[in-house]
mmCIF file of C-alpha atoms in Angstrom:
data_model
loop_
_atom_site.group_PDB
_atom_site.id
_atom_site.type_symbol
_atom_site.label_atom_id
_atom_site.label_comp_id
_atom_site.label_asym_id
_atom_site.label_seq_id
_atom_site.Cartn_x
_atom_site.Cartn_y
_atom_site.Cartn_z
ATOM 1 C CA UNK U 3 0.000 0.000 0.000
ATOM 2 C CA UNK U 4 1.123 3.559 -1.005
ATOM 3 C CA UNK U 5 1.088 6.415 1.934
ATOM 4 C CA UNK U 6 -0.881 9.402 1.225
ATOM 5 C CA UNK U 7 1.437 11.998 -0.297
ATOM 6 C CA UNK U 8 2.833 14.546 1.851
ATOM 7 C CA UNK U 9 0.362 17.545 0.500
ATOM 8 C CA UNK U 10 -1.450 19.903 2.886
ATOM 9 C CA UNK U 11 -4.756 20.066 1.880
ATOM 10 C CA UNK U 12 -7.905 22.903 2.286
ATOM 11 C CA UNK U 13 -11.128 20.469 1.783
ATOM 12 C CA UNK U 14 -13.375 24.014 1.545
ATOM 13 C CA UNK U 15 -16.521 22.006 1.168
ATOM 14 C CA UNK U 16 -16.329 20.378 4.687
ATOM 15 C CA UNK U 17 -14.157 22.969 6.127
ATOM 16 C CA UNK U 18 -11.041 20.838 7.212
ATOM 17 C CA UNK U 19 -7.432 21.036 6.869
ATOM 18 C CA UNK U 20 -6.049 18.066 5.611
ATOM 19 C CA UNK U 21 -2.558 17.015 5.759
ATOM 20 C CA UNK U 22 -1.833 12.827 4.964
ATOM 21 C CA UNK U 23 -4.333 10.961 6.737
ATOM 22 C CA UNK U 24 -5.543 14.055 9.434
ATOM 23 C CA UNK U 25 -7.848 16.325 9.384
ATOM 24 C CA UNK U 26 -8.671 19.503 11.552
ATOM 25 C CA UNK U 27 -12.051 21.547 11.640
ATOM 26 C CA UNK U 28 -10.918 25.286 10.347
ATOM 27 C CA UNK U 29 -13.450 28.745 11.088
ATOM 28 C CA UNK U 30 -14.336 30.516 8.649
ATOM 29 C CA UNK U 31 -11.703 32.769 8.713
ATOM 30 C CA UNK U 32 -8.999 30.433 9.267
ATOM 31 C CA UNK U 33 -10.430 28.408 6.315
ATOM 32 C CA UNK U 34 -9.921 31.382 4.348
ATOM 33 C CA UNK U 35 -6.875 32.519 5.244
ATOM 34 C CA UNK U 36 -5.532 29.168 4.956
ATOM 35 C CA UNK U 37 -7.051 29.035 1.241
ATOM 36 C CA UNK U 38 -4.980 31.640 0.000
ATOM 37 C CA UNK U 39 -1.797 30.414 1.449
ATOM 38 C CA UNK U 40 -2.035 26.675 0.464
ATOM 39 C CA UNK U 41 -3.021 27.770 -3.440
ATOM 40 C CA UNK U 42 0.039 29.819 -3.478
ATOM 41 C CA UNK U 43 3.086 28.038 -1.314
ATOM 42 C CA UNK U 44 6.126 30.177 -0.981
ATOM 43 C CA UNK U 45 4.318 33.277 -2.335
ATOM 44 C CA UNK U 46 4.182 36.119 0.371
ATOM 45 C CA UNK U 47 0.670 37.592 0.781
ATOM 46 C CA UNK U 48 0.595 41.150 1.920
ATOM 47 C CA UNK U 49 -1.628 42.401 4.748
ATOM 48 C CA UNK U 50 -4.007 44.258 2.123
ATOM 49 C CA UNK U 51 -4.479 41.369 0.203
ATOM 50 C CA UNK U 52 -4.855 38.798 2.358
ATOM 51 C CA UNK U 53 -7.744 41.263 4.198
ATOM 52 C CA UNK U 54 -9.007 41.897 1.183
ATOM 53 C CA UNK U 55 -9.513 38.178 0.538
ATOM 54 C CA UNK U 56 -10.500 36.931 4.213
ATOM 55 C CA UNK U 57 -12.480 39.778 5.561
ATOM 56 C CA UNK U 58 -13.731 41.787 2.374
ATOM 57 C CA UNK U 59 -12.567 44.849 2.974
ATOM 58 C CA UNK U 60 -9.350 47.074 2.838
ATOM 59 C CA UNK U 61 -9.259 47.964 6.571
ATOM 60 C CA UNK U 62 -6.053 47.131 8.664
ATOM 61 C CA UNK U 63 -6.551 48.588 11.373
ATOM 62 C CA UNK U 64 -4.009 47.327 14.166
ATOM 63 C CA UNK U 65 -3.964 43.968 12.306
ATOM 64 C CA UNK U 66 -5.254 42.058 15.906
ATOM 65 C CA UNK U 67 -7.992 40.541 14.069
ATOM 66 C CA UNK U 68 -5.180 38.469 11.509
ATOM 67 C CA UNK U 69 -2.658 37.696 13.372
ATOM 68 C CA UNK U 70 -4.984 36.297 16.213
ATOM 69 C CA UNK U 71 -6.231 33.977 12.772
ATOM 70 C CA UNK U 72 -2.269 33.164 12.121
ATOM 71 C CA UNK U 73 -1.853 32.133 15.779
ATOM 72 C CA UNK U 74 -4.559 29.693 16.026
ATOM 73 C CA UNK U 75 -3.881 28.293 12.318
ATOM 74 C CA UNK U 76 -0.500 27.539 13.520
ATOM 75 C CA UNK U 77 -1.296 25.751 16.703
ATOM 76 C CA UNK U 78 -3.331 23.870 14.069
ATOM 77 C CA UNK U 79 -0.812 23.104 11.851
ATOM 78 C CA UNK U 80 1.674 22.003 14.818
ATOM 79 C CA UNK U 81 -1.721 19.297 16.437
ATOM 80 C CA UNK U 82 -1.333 17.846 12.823
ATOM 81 C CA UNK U 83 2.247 17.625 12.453
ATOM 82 C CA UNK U 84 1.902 19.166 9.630
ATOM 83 C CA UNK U 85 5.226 19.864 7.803
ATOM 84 C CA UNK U 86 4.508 23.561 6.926
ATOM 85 C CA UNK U 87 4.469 26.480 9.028
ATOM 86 C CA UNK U 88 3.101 30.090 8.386
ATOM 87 C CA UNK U 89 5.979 32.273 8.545
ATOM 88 C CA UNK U 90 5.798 36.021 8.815
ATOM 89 C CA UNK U 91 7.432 38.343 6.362
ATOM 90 C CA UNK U 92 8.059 41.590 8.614
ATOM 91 C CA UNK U 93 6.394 44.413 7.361
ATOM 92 C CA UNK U 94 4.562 43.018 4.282
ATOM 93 C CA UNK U 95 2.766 39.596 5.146
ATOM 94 C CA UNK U 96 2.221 36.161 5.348
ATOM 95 C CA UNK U 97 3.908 33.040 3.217
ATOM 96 C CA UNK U 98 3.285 29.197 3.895
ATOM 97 C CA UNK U 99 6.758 27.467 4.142
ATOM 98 C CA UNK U 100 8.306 24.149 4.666
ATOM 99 C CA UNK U 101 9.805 23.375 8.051
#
């Protein structure tokens, strides 16, 4: 038997997070967020765009409201053991990377 291949996964019609054979329940928002990240590994989101994308508007604000998202997507990623992390590009955005 063949494993699963090592792909993280965003299954948006049940809402999960998929990565091999485990799955987590994602929010709204984190499904979201995590949508735009996993279509576009390596490429660095910026703050606009990603709010643009998750939350429909253009407002920053003090940017609370994503990085409380990125902080509970990554204590996501770490229950699954997934091999990606969200890593922060300082002053610009957001980029899915290997570990």
């Amino acid at each position: 038997m063949t494993p699963p291949p090592a792909v993280l996964s965003v299954d948006s019609d049940r809402r999960v997070l998929r990565w091999l054979d485990r799955e987590i329940e994602l929010t709204r928002l984190e499904h979201d967020f995590l949508r735009c990240l996993v279509g576009a590994p390596g490429q660095v989101w910026t703050y606009e765009r990603l709010h643009l994308e998750v939350w429909g508007n253009v407002h920053l604000g003090r940017g609370s409201d994503m990085h409380s998202v990125v902080r509970r997507v990554r204590h996501k990623l770490a229950r699954l053991d997934a091999s990606a992390t969200i890593h922060a590009v300082r002053g610009v955005g957001f980029r899915l990377a290997p570990l």
